[in-house]
PDB file of C-alpha atoms and ligand atoms in Angstrom:
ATOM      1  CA  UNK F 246      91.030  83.573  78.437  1.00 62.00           C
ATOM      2  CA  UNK F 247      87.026  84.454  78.648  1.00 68.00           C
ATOM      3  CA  UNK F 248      87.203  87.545  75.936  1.00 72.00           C
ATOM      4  CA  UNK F 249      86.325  91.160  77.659  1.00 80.00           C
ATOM      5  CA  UNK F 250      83.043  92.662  76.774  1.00 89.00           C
ATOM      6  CA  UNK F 251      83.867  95.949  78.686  1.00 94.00           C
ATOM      7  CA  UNK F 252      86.213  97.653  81.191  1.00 96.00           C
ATOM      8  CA  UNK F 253      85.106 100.357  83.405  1.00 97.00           C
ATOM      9  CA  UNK F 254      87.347 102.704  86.058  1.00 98.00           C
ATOM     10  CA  UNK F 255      85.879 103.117  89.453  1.00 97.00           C
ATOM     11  CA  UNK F 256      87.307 106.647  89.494  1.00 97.00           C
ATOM     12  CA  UNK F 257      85.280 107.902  86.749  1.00 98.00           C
ATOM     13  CA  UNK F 258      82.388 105.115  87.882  1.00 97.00           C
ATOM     14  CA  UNK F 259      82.314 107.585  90.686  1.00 97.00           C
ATOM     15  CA  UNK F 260      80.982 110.683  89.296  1.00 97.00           C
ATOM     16  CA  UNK F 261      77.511 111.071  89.466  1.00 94.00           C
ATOM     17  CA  UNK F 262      76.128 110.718  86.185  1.00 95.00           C
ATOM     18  CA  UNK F 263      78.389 109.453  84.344  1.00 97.00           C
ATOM     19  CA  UNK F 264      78.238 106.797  82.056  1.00 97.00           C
ATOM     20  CA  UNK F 265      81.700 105.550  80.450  1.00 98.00           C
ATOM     21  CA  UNK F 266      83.821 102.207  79.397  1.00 98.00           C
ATOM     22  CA  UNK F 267      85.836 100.683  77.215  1.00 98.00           C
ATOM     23  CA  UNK F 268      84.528  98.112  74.592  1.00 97.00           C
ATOM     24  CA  UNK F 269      86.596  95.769  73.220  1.00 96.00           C
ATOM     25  CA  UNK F 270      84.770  95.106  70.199  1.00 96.00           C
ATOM     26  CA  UNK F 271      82.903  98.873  68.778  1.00 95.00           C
ATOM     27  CA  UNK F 272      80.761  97.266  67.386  1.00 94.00           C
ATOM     28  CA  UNK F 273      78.952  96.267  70.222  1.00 93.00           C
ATOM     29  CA  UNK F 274      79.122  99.620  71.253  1.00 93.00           C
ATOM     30  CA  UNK F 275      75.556 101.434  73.129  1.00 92.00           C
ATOM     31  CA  UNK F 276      74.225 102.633  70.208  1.00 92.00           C
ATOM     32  CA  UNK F 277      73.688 106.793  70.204  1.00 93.00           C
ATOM     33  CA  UNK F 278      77.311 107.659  70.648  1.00 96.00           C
ATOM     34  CA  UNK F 279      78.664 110.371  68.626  1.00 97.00           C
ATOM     35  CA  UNK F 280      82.448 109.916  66.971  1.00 97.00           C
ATOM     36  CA  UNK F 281      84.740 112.631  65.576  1.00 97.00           C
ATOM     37  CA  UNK F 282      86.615 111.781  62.324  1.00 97.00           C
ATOM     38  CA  UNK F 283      90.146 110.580  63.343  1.00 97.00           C
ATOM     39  CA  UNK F 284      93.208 111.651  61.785  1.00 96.00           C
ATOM     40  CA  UNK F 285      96.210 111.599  64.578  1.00 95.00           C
ATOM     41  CA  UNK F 286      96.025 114.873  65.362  1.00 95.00           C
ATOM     42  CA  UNK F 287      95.434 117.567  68.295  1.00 96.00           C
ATOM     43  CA  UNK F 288      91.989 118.904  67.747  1.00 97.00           C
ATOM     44  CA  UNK F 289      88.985 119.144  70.698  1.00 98.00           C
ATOM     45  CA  UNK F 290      85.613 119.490  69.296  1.00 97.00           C
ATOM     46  CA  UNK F 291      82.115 119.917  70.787  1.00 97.00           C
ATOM     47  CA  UNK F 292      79.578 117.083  71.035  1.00 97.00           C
ATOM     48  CA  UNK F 293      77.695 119.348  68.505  1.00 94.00           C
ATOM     49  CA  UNK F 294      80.141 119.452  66.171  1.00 94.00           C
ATOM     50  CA  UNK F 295      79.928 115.284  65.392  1.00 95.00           C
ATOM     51  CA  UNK F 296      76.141 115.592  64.661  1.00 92.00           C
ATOM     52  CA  UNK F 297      75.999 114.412  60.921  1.00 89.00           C
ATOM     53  CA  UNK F 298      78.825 114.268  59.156  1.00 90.00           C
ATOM     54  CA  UNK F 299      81.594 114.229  61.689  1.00 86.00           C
ATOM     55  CA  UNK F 300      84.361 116.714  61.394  1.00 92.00           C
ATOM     56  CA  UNK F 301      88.176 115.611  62.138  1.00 96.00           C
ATOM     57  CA  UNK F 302      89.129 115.368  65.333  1.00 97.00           C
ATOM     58  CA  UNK F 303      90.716 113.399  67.561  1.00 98.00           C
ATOM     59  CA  UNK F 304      89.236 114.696  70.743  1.00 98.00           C
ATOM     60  CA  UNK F 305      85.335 115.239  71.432  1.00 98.00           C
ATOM     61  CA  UNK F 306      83.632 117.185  74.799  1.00 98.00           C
ATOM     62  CA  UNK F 307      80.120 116.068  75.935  1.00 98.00           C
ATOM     63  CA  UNK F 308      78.247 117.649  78.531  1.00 97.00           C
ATOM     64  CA  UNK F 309      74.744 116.373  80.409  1.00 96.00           C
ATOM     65  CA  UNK F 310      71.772 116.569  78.283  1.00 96.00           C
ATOM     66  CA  UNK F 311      73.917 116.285  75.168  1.00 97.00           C
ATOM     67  CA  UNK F 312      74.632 112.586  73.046  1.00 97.00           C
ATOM     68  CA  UNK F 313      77.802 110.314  74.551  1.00 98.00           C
ATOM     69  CA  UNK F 314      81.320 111.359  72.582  1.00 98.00           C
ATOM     70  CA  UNK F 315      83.828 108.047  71.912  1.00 98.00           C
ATOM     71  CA  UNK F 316      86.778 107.317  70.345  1.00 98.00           C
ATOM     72  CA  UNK F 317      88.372 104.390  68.564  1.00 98.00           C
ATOM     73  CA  UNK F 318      91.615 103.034  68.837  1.00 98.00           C
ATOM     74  CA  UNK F 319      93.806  99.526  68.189  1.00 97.00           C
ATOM     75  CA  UNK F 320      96.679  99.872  70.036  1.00 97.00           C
ATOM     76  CA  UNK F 321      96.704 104.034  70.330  1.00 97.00           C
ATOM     77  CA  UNK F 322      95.790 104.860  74.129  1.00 98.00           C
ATOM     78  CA  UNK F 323      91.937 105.851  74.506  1.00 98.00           C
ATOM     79  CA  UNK F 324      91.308 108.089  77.544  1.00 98.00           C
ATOM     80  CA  UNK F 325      88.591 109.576  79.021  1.00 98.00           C
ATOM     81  CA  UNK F 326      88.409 112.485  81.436  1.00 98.00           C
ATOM     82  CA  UNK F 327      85.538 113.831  83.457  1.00 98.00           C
ATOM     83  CA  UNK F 328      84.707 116.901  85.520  1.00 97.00           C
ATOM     84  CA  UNK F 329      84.441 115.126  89.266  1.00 97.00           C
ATOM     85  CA  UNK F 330      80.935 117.726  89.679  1.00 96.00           C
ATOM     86  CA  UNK F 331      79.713 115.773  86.819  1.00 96.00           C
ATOM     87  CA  UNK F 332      79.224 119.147  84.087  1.00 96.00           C
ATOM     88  CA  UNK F 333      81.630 117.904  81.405  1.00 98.00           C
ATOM     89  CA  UNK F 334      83.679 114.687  79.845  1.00 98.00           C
ATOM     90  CA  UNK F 335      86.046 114.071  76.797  1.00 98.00           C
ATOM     91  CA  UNK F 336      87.224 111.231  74.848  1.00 98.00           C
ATOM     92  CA  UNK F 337      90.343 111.235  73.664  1.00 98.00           C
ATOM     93  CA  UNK F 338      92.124 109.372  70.544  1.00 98.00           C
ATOM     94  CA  UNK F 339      95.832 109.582  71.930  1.00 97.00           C
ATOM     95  CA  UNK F 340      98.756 107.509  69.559  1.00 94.00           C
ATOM     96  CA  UNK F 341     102.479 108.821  69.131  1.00 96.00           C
ATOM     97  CA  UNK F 342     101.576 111.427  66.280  1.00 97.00           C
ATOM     98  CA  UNK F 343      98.336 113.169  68.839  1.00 97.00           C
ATOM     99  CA  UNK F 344     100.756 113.070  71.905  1.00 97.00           C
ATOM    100  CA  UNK F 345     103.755 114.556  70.286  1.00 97.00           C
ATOM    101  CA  UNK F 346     101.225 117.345  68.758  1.00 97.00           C
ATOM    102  CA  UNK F 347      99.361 117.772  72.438  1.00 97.00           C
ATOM    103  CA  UNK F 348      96.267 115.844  72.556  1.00 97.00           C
ATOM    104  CA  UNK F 349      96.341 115.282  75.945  1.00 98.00           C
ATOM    105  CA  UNK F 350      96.959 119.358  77.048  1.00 97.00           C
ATOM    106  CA  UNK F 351      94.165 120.568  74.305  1.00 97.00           C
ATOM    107  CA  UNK F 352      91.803 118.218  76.058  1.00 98.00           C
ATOM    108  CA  UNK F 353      92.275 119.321  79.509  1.00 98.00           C
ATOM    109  CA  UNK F 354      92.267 122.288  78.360  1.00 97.00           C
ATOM    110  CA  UNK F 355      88.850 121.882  76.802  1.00 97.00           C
ATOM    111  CA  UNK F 356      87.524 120.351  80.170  1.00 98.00           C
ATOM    112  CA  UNK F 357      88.528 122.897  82.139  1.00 97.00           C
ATOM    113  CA  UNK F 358      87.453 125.278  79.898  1.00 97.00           C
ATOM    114  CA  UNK F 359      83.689 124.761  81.088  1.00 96.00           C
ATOM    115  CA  UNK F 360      84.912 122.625  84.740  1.00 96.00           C
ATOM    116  CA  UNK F 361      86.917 125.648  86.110  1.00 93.00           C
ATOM    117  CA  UNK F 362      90.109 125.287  87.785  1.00 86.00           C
ATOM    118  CA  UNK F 363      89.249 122.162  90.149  1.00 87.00           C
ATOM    119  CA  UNK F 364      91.050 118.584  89.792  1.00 93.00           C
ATOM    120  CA  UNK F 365      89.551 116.150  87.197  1.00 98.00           C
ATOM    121  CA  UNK F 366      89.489 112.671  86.871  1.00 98.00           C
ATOM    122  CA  UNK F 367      90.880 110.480  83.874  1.00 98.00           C
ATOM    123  CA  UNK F 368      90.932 106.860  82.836  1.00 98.00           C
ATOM    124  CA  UNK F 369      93.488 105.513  80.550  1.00 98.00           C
ATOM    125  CA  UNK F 370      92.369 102.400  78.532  1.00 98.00           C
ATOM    126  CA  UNK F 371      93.908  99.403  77.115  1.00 98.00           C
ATOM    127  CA  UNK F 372      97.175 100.188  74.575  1.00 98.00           C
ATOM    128  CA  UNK F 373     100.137  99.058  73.035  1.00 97.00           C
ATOM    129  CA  UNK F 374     102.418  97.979  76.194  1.00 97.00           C
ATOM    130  CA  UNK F 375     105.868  98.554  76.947  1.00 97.00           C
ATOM    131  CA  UNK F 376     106.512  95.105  76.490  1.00 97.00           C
ATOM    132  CA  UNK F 377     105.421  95.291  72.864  1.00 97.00           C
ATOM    133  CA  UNK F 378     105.595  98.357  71.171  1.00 97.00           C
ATOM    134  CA  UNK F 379     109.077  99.342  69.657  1.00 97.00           C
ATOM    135  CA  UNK F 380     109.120 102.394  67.905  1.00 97.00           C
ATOM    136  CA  UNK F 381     112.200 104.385  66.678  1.00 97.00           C
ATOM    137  CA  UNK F 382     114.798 106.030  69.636  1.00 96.00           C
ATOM    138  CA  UNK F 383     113.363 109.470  67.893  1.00 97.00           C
ATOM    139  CA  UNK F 384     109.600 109.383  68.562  1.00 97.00           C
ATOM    140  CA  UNK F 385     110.509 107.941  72.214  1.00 97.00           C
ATOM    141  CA  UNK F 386     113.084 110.595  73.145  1.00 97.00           C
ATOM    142  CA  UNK F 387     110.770 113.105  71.279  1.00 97.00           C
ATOM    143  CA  UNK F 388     107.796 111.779  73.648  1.00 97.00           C
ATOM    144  CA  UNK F 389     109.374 110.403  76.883  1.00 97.00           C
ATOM    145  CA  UNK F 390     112.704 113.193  77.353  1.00 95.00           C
ATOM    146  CA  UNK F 391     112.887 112.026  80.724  1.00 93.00           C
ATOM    147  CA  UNK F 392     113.224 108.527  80.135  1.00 96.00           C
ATOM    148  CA  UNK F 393     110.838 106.699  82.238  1.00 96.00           C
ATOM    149  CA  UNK F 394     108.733 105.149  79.874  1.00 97.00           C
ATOM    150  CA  UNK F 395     111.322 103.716  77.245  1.00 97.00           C
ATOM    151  CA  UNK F 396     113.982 101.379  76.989  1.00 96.00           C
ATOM    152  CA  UNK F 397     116.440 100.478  74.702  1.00 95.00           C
ATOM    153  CA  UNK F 398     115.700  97.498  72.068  1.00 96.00           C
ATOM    154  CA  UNK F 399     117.116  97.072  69.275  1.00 96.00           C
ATOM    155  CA  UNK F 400     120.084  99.892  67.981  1.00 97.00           C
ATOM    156  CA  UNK F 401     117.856 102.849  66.948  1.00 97.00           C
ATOM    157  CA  UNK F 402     114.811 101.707  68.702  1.00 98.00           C
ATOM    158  CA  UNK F 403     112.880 101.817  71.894  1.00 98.00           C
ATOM    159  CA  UNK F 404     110.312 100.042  74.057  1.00 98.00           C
ATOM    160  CA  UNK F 405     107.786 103.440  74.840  1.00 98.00           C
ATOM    161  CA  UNK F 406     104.639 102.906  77.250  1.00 97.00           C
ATOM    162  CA  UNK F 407     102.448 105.054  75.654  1.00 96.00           C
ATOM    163  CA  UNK F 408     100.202 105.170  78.383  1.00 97.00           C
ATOM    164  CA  UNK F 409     102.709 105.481  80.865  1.00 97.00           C
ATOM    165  CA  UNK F 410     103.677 108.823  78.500  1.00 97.00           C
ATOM    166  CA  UNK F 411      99.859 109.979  78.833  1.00 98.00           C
ATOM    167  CA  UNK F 412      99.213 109.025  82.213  1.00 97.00           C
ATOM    168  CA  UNK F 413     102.381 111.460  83.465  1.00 96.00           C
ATOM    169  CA  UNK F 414     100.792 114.199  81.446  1.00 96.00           C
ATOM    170  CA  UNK F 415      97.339 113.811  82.895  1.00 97.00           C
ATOM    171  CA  UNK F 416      98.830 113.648  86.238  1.00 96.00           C
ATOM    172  CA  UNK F 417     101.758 116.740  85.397  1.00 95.00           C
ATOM    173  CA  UNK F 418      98.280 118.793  85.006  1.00 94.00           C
ATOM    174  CA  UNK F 419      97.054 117.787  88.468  1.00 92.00           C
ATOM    175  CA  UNK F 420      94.371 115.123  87.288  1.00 97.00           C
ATOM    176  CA  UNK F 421      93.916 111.971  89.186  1.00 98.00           C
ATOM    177  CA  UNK F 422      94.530 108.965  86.936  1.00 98.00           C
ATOM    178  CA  UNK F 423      93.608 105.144  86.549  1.00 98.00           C
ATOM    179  CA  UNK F 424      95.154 103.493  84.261  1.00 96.00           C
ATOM    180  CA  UNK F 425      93.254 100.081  83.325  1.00 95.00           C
ATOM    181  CA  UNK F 426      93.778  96.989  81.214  1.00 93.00           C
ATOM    182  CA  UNK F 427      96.942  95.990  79.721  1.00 93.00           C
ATOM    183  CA  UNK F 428      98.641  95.746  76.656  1.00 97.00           C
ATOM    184  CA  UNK F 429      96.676  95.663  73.450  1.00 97.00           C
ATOM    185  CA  UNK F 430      99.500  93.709  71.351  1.00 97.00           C
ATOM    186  CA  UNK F 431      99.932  90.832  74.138  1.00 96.00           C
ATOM    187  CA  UNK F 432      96.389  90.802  75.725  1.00 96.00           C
ATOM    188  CA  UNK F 433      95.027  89.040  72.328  1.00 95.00           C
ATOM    189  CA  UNK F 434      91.334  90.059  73.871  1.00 94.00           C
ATOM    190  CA  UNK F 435      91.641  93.385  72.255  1.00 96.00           C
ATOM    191  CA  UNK F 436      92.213  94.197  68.644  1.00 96.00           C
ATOM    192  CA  UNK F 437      95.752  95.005  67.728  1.00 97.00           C
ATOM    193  CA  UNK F 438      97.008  97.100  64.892  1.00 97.00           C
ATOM    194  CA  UNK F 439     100.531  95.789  65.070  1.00 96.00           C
ATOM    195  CA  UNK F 440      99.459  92.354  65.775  1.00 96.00           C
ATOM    196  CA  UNK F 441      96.599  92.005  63.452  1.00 96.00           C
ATOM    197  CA  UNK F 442      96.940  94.636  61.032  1.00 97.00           C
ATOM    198  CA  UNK F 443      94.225  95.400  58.450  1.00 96.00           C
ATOM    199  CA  UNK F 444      92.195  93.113  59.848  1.00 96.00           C
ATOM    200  CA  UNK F 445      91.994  94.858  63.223  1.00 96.00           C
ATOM    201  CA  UNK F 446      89.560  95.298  65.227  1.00 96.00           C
ATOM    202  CA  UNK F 447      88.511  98.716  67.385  1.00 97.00           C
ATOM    203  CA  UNK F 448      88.303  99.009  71.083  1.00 97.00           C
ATOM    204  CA  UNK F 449      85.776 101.816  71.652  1.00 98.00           C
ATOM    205  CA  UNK F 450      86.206 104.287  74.514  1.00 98.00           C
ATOM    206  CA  UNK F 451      82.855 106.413  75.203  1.00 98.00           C
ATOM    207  CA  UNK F 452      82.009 108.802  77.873  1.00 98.00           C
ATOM    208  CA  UNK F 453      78.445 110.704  78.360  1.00 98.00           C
ATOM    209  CA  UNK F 454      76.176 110.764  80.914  1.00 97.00           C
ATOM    210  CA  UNK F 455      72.999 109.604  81.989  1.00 92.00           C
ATOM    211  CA  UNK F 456      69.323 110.856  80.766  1.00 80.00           C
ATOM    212  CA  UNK F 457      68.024 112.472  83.711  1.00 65.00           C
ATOM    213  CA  UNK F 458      64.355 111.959  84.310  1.00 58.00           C
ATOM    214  CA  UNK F 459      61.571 114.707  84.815  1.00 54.00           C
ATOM    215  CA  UNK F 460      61.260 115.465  88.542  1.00 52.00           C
ATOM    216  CA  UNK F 461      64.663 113.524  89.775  1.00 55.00           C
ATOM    217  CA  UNK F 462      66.921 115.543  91.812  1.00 54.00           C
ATOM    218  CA  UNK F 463      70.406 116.891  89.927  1.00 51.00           C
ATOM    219  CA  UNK F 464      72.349 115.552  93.187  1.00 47.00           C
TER     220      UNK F 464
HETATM  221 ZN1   ZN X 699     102.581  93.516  75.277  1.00 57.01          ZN
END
């Protein structure tokens, strides 16, 4: 297989302005992007708040005029979600641990915060697949209560689609959603914590948007 440089959503490729994707190698990253500390967690922090040395976070808000915000993952599910009017955007750093603490509803949150009450639009990237990533019956009944996105493996264990576990929270919250790209520990294109450990890789999820020129119209 031809490796992936970079996936893009038309959803969010749809909102005037706005520049996003999702790199499979960060280091070959667009340079200028701005990066919270990660730690697994549930915190939503300001573009201006990454500016030297980065505080922890594991969610960051941009806004036009202000540096791209991104995220890195290998095998945790990056997402991105964007104010459709184009006046605010988040990455978001979304494994079991920021889920089960509410990632996903701080972030929206945070969006709508400055959007107002209108729908959004998200994109959620490349992760570890339900065909792939077993974790303990626990963490997926603690995640998934409903069952949709988990299966039974092994006794004491699950197949979760943490995506599928984002995606449904994104959408619960009346966002539109594309999910895009597959499964991290499978799809050997993008690096994989469980498959490679250590030696992993990071896919890089940014968001921002565009410099806008003296004299052009805001649209
Ligand atoms: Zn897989």
């Amino acid at each position: 297989m031809d490796p992936i440089a970079e996936l893009r959503s038309p959803l969010l490729g749809a909102v005037p302005g706005l520049r996003h994707g999702f790199v499979a190698d960060a280091r070959r990253a667009p340079g200028g992007l701005l990066r919270p500390r990660q730690v697994h967690g549930a915190r939503v922090l300001p573009v201006e708040a990454l500016a030297g040395d980065p505080q922890e976070a594991d969610g960051a808000l941009t806004r036009p005029g202000a540096p791209a915000v991104a995220v890195v993952t290998a095998d945790c599910v990056p997402l991105l979600v964007a104010d459709p009017a184009g006046r605010v955007a988040a990455a978001v750093h979304a494994g079991w641990r920021g889920l089960a603490a509410g990632i996903v509803e701080r972030a929206v949150d945070a969006v709508r915060a400055v959007a107002g009450p209108g729908g959004l639009v998200a994109a959620v990237g490349p992760a570890a697949g339900p065909c792939c990533y077993e974790t303990t019956e626990e963490i997926a009944e603690r995640l998934d209560p409903g069952g949709r996105h988990r299966r039974r493996s092994r006794p004491g264990h699950a197949l979760l689609d943490l995506a599928g576990v984002a995606s449904d929270r994104l959408a619960a919250r009346d966002i539109e959603v594309d999910r895009i790209g597959g499964c991290t520990i499978c799809d050997t294109r993008w690096p994989s914590y469980r498959r490679e450990g250590d030696r992993a890789g990071r896919l890089l999820a940014y968001v921002g948007f565009a410099a806008r020129r003296a004299g052009e119209d805001a649209g």
